[in-house]
Coordinates of C-alpha atoms and ligand atoms in Angstrom, one line a residue:
M906 CA -0.1 -0.1 -0.1
K907 CA 2.7 2.6 0.8
K908 CA 4.6 1.6 -2.1
I909 CA 1.4 2.4 -4.2
L910 CA 1.1 5.7 -2.3
T911 CA 4.3 7.0 -2.9
S912 CA 4.3 6.2 -6.8
I913 CA 1.0 8.1 -6.9
L914 CA 2.5 10.9 -5.1
S915 CA 5.6 11.3 -7.4
L916 CA 3.1 11.1 -10.3
G917 CA 1.4 13.9 -9.0
L918 CA 4.6 15.9 -8.6
A919 CA 5.7 15.1 -11.9
A920 CA 2.5 16.5 -13.4
S921 CA 2.7 19.5 -11.4
A922 CA 6.3 20.0 -12.3
A923 CA 5.4 20.0 -16.0
L924 CA 2.8 22.4 -15.6
A925 CA 4.9 24.9 -14.2
A926 CA 6.4 25.9 -17.4
D927 CA 3.2 26.9 -18.8
T928 CA 1.6 28.6 -15.9
I929 CA 3.4 31.3 -13.9
T930 CA 2.2 33.2 -10.9
A931 CA 2.7 37.0 -10.7
V932 CA 3.4 37.7 -7.2
K933 CA 1.3 40.6 -5.6
V934 CA 3.6 43.4 -4.6
A935 CA 2.7 46.9 -3.0
D936 CA 4.4 48.6 -6.0
V937 CA 6.0 47.2 -8.9
A938 CA 8.4 49.9 -9.5
S939 CA 9.8 49.6 -5.9
A940 CA 13.3 48.3 -5.1
D941 CA 12.3 45.4 -3.5
A942 CA 9.5 44.3 -5.9
W943 CA 11.3 41.5 -7.4
S944 CA 12.7 40.0 -4.1
K945 CA 9.9 37.5 -3.9
A946 CA 9.3 36.5 -7.5
K947 CA 9.6 33.1 -8.6
F948 CA 11.3 32.2 -11.8
S949 CA 9.9 29.6 -14.2
S950 CA 11.7 28.1 -17.4
V951 CA 10.0 28.6 -20.5
T952 CA 11.4 27.3 -23.8
L953 CA 11.8 29.7 -26.9
Y954 CA 11.7 28.0 -30.4
P955 CA 13.2 29.3 -33.6
Q956 CA 10.3 30.9 -35.5
T957 CA 10.6 28.9 -38.9
A958 CA 7.0 29.5 -40.1
I959 CA 8.1 32.4 -42.2
H960 CA 11.5 32.2 -44.1
M961 CA 13.3 35.5 -44.6
N962 CA 14.8 36.4 -48.2
D963 CA 18.2 36.6 -46.9
K964 CA 20.6 34.0 -47.7
K965 CA 23.3 34.9 -45.0
A966 CA 20.9 35.1 -42.2
N967 CA 19.2 32.1 -43.2
E968 CA 22.6 30.3 -43.2
A969 CA 23.3 31.7 -40.0
N970 CA 20.2 30.4 -38.5
A971 CA 20.0 27.0 -40.4
A972 CA 20.6 24.9 -37.4
D973 CA 19.1 26.8 -34.8
K974 CA 18.2 25.1 -31.4
A975 CA 15.5 26.2 -29.0
K976 CA 16.5 28.4 -26.2
K977 CA 15.4 28.5 -22.6
A978 CA 14.5 31.6 -20.9
D979 CA 13.8 32.2 -17.1
I980 CA 10.6 34.4 -16.6
A981 CA 9.1 35.9 -13.7
A982 CA 6.1 38.3 -13.0
V983 CA 4.7 40.8 -10.3
Y984 CA 1.9 42.8 -10.1
D985 CA 0.2 45.7 -7.9
G986 CA -3.2 47.3 -8.0
K987 CA -2.6 48.8 -11.5
N988 CA 0.5 47.3 -13.3
I989 CA 2.2 44.1 -14.3
A990 CA 6.0 43.7 -14.7
L991 CA 7.5 40.5 -16.4
M992 CA 11.4 40.0 -16.1
V993 CA 13.0 37.6 -18.9
K994 CA 16.5 36.3 -18.5
W995 CA 18.1 34.4 -21.3
A996 CA 21.6 33.5 -22.3
D997 CA 23.3 35.2 -25.1
G998 CA 27.1 34.8 -25.4
T999 CA 27.5 37.5 -28.0
K1000 CA 26.6 40.9 -26.8
S1001 CA 25.2 42.9 -29.8
V1002 CA 24.3 46.4 -29.4
Q1003 CA 23.3 48.4 -32.5
G1004 CA 25.4 51.1 -33.2
A1005 CA 23.9 54.6 -33.5
Y1006 CA 24.1 55.0 -37.2
S1007 CA 24.9 51.6 -38.6
S1008 CA 22.1 49.6 -40.6
D1009 CA 24.5 46.6 -41.1
T1010 CA 24.6 45.4 -37.6
Y1011 CA 21.6 44.0 -35.7
S1012 CA 20.9 44.4 -31.9
D1013 CA 20.1 41.7 -29.4
G1014 CA 16.5 42.2 -28.2
F1015 CA 13.3 41.0 -26.7
A1016 CA 9.3 41.3 -26.7
V1017 CA 6.8 40.7 -24.5
Q1018 CA 3.6 39.8 -26.5
F1019 CA 0.0 40.2 -24.6
A1020 CA -3.2 38.7 -25.9
G1021 CA -5.4 41.6 -26.2
A1022 CA -8.4 40.9 -23.9
T1023 CA -10.7 43.9 -24.2
K1024 CA -12.6 41.7 -26.9
G1025 CA -12.1 38.6 -25.0
A1026 CA -8.6 36.9 -25.3
Q1027 CA -10.1 33.5 -26.7
P1028 CA -9.4 31.7 -28.7
L1029 CA -5.9 33.1 -28.0
P1030 CA -4.5 35.1 -31.1
Y1031 CA -2.2 33.7 -33.7
I1032 CA 1.3 33.4 -31.8
G1033 CA 2.9 35.4 -34.8
M1034 CA 1.5 38.9 -33.8
G1035 CA -2.1 38.2 -33.7
S1036 CA -4.9 37.5 -36.3
A1037 CA -7.8 39.3 -37.6
G1038 CA -10.2 40.1 -34.7
R1039 CA -7.6 38.6 -32.3
P1040 CA -5.2 41.5 -31.5
V1041 CA -2.0 41.4 -29.6
V1042 CA 0.0 44.0 -27.9
V1043 CA 3.5 43.7 -28.4
H1044 CA 6.4 45.5 -26.2
L1045 CA 9.6 45.6 -27.9
Q1046 CA 12.9 46.5 -26.5
K1047 CA 16.1 46.3 -28.4
S1048 CA 19.8 47.2 -27.3
T1049 CA 21.1 50.5 -28.8
A1050 CA 23.9 52.3 -28.7
S1051 CA 23.7 56.0 -26.8
V1052 CA 23.5 58.8 -29.1
Y1053 CA 23.5 62.5 -28.6
E1054 CA 23.1 64.4 -31.8
P1055 CA 20.9 67.7 -30.8
N1056 CA 21.5 69.0 -34.5
G1057 CA 20.5 65.7 -36.3
N1058 CA 24.0 65.9 -38.4
K1059 CA 25.6 63.0 -36.9
D1060 CA 28.6 64.8 -36.2
V1061 CA 29.0 64.9 -32.4
S1062 CA 31.7 62.4 -32.4
T1063 CA 33.7 64.3 -35.1
Q1064 CA 33.6 67.6 -33.2
V1065 CA 36.6 66.7 -31.1
N1066 CA 40.3 66.0 -32.5
R1067 CA 40.9 62.5 -30.8
Q1068 CA 44.5 62.7 -31.7
Q1069 CA 44.9 65.4 -29.3
T1070 CA 44.0 63.2 -26.3
G1071 CA 47.4 63.6 -24.9
I1072 CA 46.8 67.4 -24.4
F1073 CA 43.0 67.3 -24.0
G1074 CA 42.9 64.1 -22.0
Q1075 CA 40.7 65.3 -19.0
E1076 CA 38.5 67.6 -21.5
L1077 CA 38.0 64.9 -23.6
A1078 CA 37.1 62.5 -21.0
D1079 CA 34.5 65.3 -19.6
Y1080 CA 33.2 65.7 -23.0
D1081 CA 32.6 62.0 -23.4
A1082 CA 31.0 61.7 -20.1
K1083 CA 28.7 64.8 -20.9
V1084 CA 27.7 63.1 -24.3
A1085 CA 27.1 59.8 -22.6
S1086 CA 24.8 61.6 -20.1
L1087 CA 22.7 63.4 -22.7
A1088 CA 22.4 60.4 -25.0
K1089 CA 19.2 58.9 -25.6
T1090 CA 19.6 55.2 -25.6
D1091 CA 16.4 53.8 -25.5
Y1092 CA 14.7 51.6 -28.3
E1093 CA 11.2 51.0 -26.8
R1094 CA 8.3 50.5 -28.8
V1095 CA 4.6 49.4 -28.2
F1096 CA 2.5 47.8 -31.2
V1097 CA -0.8 46.6 -31.6
A1098 CA -1.3 44.0 -34.2
E1099 CA -3.9 41.8 -35.6
G1100 CA -1.5 39.8 -37.8
F1101 CA 2.0 40.5 -39.1
R1102 CA 1.1 43.2 -41.8
S1103 CA -1.1 45.2 -39.4
L1104 CA 1.7 45.9 -36.9
T1105 CA 0.8 49.5 -35.8
E1106 CA 2.9 51.3 -33.3
I1107 CA 1.0 52.9 -30.5
K1108 CA 2.5 56.5 -30.1
D1109 CA -0.4 58.3 -28.4
G1110 CA 0.4 57.5 -25.0
S1111 CA -2.6 55.4 -24.6
V1112 CA -0.5 52.6 -23.2
K1113 CA 1.5 53.5 -20.2
S1114 CA 4.7 51.1 -20.0
S1115 CA 8.2 51.0 -19.6
A1116 CA 11.1 48.4 -20.6
S1117 CA 14.7 48.0 -20.2
M1118 CA 17.4 45.6 -20.7
T1119 CA 20.7 44.9 -19.2
Y1120 CA 23.7 42.7 -20.0
G1121 CA 25.8 40.6 -17.6
N1122 CA 27.1 37.0 -17.0
N1123 CA 26.7 36.2 -20.6
G1124 CA 23.1 36.9 -20.9
W1125 CA 20.5 39.5 -20.7
S1126 CA 17.8 40.5 -18.3
G1127 CA 14.9 42.4 -19.4
T1128 CA 11.9 43.7 -17.9
V1129 CA 8.5 45.1 -19.2
T1130 CA 6.2 47.0 -17.0
R1131 CA 2.7 47.8 -18.2
A1132 CA -0.9 48.8 -17.1
L1133 CA -3.4 45.9 -16.2
K1134 CA -6.1 47.6 -18.1
D1135 CA -6.1 50.3 -21.0
D1136 CA -7.7 50.9 -24.2
Y1137 CA -6.0 47.4 -25.3
V1138 CA -6.2 44.9 -22.5
N1139 CA -8.2 44.5 -19.5
F1140 CA -6.7 41.6 -17.5
K1141 CA -8.5 39.8 -14.6
G1142 CA -6.9 36.6 -13.0
T1143 CA -4.8 35.2 -15.8
V1144 CA -2.6 37.3 -18.3
P1145 CA -1.6 35.6 -21.6
V1146 CA 2.0 36.2 -22.6
A1147 CA 4.5 35.0 -25.3
I1148 CA 8.0 36.1 -25.0
A1149 CA 10.4 36.5 -28.1
V1150 CA 14.3 37.1 -28.2
W1151 CA 16.4 38.0 -31.0
D1152 CA 20.1 37.5 -31.3
G1153 CA 22.0 40.2 -33.2
A1154 CA 25.1 38.1 -33.8
K1155 CA 22.8 35.8 -36.0
M1156 CA 21.3 38.9 -37.7
G1157 CA 18.1 38.3 -35.8
R1158 CA 15.4 40.7 -36.9
N1159 CA 11.6 40.5 -37.7
G1160 CA 10.7 36.9 -38.4
I1161 CA 14.2 35.5 -37.2
K1162 CA 14.0 35.2 -33.6
N1163 CA 13.1 32.5 -30.9
L1164 CA 9.5 32.5 -29.8
S1165 CA 7.8 31.1 -26.9
G1166 CA 4.0 29.6 -27.1
W1167 CA 1.5 31.3 -25.0
V1168 CA 2.0 31.3 -21.2
S1169 CA -0.5 32.0 -18.6
V1170 CA 0.6 34.3 -15.9
N1171 CA -1.7 33.8 -13.0
L1172 CA -2.3 36.9 -10.9
E1173 CA -1.7 35.7 -7.1
G1174 CA -4.8 36.1 -5.1
Q1175 CA -7.3 36.3 -7.7
K1176 CA -9.3 33.5 -9.6
P1177 CA -7.4 32.1 -12.5
D1178 CA -9.2 32.4 -15.8
A1179 CA -9.8 28.7 -16.2
K1180 CA -10.5 28.7 -19.9
I1181 CA -7.3 30.5 -20.8
V1182 CA -5.2 28.3 -18.4
A1183 CA -6.9 25.2 -20.2
E1184 CA -6.0 26.7 -23.6
T1185 CA -2.4 27.5 -22.7
T1186 CA -1.7 23.9 -20.9
E1187 CA -3.8 21.4 -23.0
E1188 CA -2.1 18.4 -23.9
S1189 CA -2.6 16.4 -27.2
K1190 CA -4.8 13.4 -26.7
G1191 CA -3.8 11.5 -30.0
D1192 CA -1.1 9.0 -31.1
A1193 CA 1.9 10.8 -32.5
A1194 CA 3.1 7.8 -34.4
K1195 CA -0.2 7.4 -36.4
G1196 CA -0.5 11.4 -36.7
K1197 CA 2.9 10.9 -38.5
E1198 CA 1.2 8.4 -41.0
A1199 CA -1.8 10.5 -41.4
V1200 CA 0.2 13.6 -42.4
A1201 CA 2.1 11.5 -45.0
A1202 CA -1.4 10.0 -46.3
N1203 CA -3.0 13.4 -46.6
G1204 CA -0.2 15.0 -48.5
C1205 CA 0.7 17.7 -46.2
A1206 CA 4.3 17.8 -47.1
G1207 CA 3.2 18.5 -50.7
C1208 CA 2.8 22.2 -49.5
H1209 CA 4.6 22.2 -46.0
Q1210 CA 8.3 21.6 -45.0
V1211 CA 7.2 19.3 -42.3
T1212 CA 10.4 18.9 -40.2
S1213 CA 13.5 20.8 -40.4
S1214 CA 15.2 18.0 -42.4
D1215 CA 12.9 18.3 -45.2
A1216 CA 13.7 20.5 -48.1
P1217 CA 12.2 23.9 -47.6
N1218 CA 8.9 24.6 -49.5
T1219 CA 7.5 28.1 -50.2
M1220 CA 3.9 26.8 -50.9
A1221 CA 3.1 27.2 -47.1
P1222 CA 4.8 27.9 -43.7
S1223 CA 7.3 25.5 -42.4
L1224 CA 5.9 23.2 -39.6
A1225 CA 9.3 22.5 -38.2
N1226 CA 8.8 24.2 -35.0
V1227 CA 5.0 24.5 -35.0
G1228 CA 4.6 22.2 -32.0
G1229 CA 6.9 24.4 -30.0
Y1230 CA 5.2 27.6 -30.0
S1231 CA 1.5 26.6 -31.1
T1232 CA -1.3 25.5 -28.7
V1233 CA -3.2 22.3 -29.3
A1234 CA -6.4 24.3 -30.0
Y1235 CA -4.7 26.4 -32.7
L1236 CA -3.3 23.2 -34.4
R1237 CA -6.7 21.5 -34.4
E1238 CA -8.2 24.6 -35.9
S1239 CA -5.5 25.0 -38.4
I1240 CA -6.5 21.6 -39.9
L1241 CA -10.2 22.0 -39.5
K1242 CA -10.7 25.7 -40.4
P1243 CA -7.6 26.6 -42.2
S1244 CA -8.8 30.4 -42.9
A1245 CA -9.8 30.9 -39.2
V1246 CA -6.4 32.2 -38.8
V1247 CA -4.3 32.9 -42.1
V1248 CA -0.6 32.9 -41.6
P1249 CA 0.7 35.9 -43.6
G1250 CA 3.2 34.9 -46.2
Y1251 CA 6.4 37.0 -45.4
N1252 CA 7.7 37.0 -49.0
R1253 CA 4.5 36.7 -50.6
N1254 CA 5.7 39.1 -53.3
A1255 CA 8.7 36.7 -53.9
H1256 CA 6.2 33.5 -54.1
S1257 CA 3.6 35.2 -56.2
N1258 CA 2.9 31.9 -57.9
T1259 CA 2.0 30.4 -54.7
P1260 CA 0.3 32.9 -52.3
W1261 CA -0.7 31.5 -49.0
Y1262 CA -4.1 33.1 -49.2
T1263 CA -6.3 34.9 -51.7
I1264 CA -8.6 37.8 -50.9
E1265 CA -12.4 37.2 -51.3
K1266 CA -15.1 39.7 -50.4
G1267 CA -12.1 41.5 -48.2
K1268 CA -11.4 38.5 -46.3
R1269 CA -8.4 36.3 -46.4
V1270 CA -9.1 32.9 -47.4
S1271 CA -6.4 30.1 -46.9
T1272 CA -5.1 28.3 -50.0
M1273 CA -4.8 25.2 -47.5
T1274 CA -7.0 22.2 -48.2
D1275 CA -9.9 22.1 -45.8
F1276 CA -9.3 19.3 -43.8
S1277 CA -12.6 19.0 -41.9
F1278 CA -13.7 15.8 -43.4
L1279 CA -11.1 13.9 -41.3
D1280 CA -12.5 12.2 -38.2
K1281 CA -11.8 13.6 -34.7
K1282 CA -9.3 10.8 -33.8
T1283 CA -7.2 11.2 -37.1
V1284 CA -7.3 15.0 -36.3
N1285 CA -6.2 14.3 -32.4
D1286 CA -3.3 12.0 -33.9
I1287 CA -2.2 14.8 -36.4
V1288 CA -2.2 17.4 -33.7
A1289 CA -0.2 14.9 -31.4
Y1290 CA 2.3 14.8 -34.1
L1291 CA 2.5 18.4 -34.8
K1292 CA 3.1 19.2 -31.1
T1293 CA 6.5 16.8 -31.5
L1294 CA 7.6 19.3 -34.2
K1295 CA 10.4 21.4 -32.5
A1296 CA 14.0 21.9 -32.1
E1297 CA 16.0 20.6 -29.2
V1298 CA 17.2 22.8 -26.5
E1299 CA 20.7 24.0 -27.3
Ligands
HEC1495 C1 -2.3 23.0 -50.7 C2 -1.3 23.4 -49.8 C3 -1.6 22.7 -48.2 C4 -1.7 21.5 -47.9 C5 -2.0 20.3 -48.8 C6 -1.8 21.6 -46.6 N1 -1.6 22.7 -46.3 FE1 -1.2 23.5 -44.0 N2 -1.1 25.5 -44.7 C7 -1.1 25.9 -46.2 C8 -1.0 27.4 -46.3 C9 -0.9 28.0 -47.4 C10 -0.9 27.7 -44.7 C11 -0.9 29.1 -44.4 C12 -2.1 30.0 -44.5 C13 -3.1 29.5 -43.4 O1 -2.8 30.0 -42.2 O2 -4.0 28.7 -43.4 C14 -0.9 26.6 -44.1 C15 -1.1 26.8 -42.5 C16 -0.9 25.4 -41.8 C17 -1.0 25.6 -40.3 C18 -0.4 26.7 -39.5 C19 1.1 27.1 -39.5 C20 1.7 28.1 -38.7 O3 2.8 28.4 -38.5 O4 1.0 28.7 -37.9 C21 -0.9 24.3 -39.9 C22 -0.6 23.8 -38.5 C23 -1.0 23.5 -41.1 N3 -1.1 24.2 -42.4 C24 -0.9 22.0 -41.1 C25 -1.3 21.3 -42.1 C26 -1.6 19.7 -42.1 C27 -1.5 19.2 -40.9 C28 -1.6 19.4 -43.5 C29 -2.0 18.0 -43.9 C30 -3.1 17.3 -43.1 C31 -1.6 20.4 -44.3 N4 -1.3 21.7 -43.4 C32 -1.8 20.6 -45.7 C33 -1.1 25.0 -47.4 C34 -1.3 23.5 -47.1

């Protein structure tokens, strides 16, 4: 009897440990901006997968990212009466800060995406920046070098003769310190999006937020603080978030990034939103091996690159990491109702013969075959197989 009990107990423990990564508790604090706000925060590990759905038209960047692995990030959250703050820590051995005026270098950066909840957060928006009728708010922070250019001539650095440091040593040091203190460093943006091409920067001050990132110990630590309620969101109980990080050394930008799936952040002391938590933690019920056979039998690979070892296919998004950043509900819907969410072809112009959607009566209609004729079990099996499609952690 004792033996059975222990094994039941350990099963229970294993199950709750697995859940920990998908649900995070935002610890209630008096003020998220106070110095000790993070002292009680609990970090959880979240996996970020290479976003391979959309292929960029950049040979060098594609080569640099060809063998990409998934990354781990540690995230924690705190909240007070008004605001929620998230901290994200991830390893990056190559610190890349974009130079003030260079366009051929890329910066490290991160984003926290919130599911816009004013219209109801469910089903959760498409992970790649929302979808029609399902908006997201994206807080983006990049590391950029300090610049002080009051006249906009980009000539501040040329206004002193650096050969003369022997004579002007202290003055030059004072000058540099002054320039640094006046410099505006921040690249911080907030966007609202209902799909990739609809990305719109919010500049009217209607979102109160702040973000920052600091480098140390071979990695970054970034924070985003925003209101729990504004024109775009109204969070109670559970806040659905997703995290993206960019690696400047690998020419990361736009679509070249690592992305998590939706994660539920439960506000401590409030009743979690059971539906959102269920959607972010749902496990596939099917048989992945049977699903693999069904994918072959239904010709999915005719349009999709299914695993990263298959040749790229421009007919449709690559599914190589789709299991890493997609929910079970989203995958099921992709099969049964392809036009419910239409993934925007990033280089649509480059593949004008094989568009991913057509426009009918102003609405995007997916060119994917409608597989709603498949029986429920086969769909579950396919979803179980799709959930296995993801890169290993580096
Ligand atoms: C005729 C070409 C075609 C076939 C066959 C096809 N698809 Fe698709 N699929 C697409 C296109 C195009 C898109 C992108 C537009 C959209 O979102 O529907 C897509 C999107 C998807 C997505 C969403 C991908 C993402 O990154 O979010 C999934 C998942 C998917 N398909 C799974 C399947 C499965 C499973 C099969 C086989 C049962 C299949 N597809 C067969 C063309 C196809």
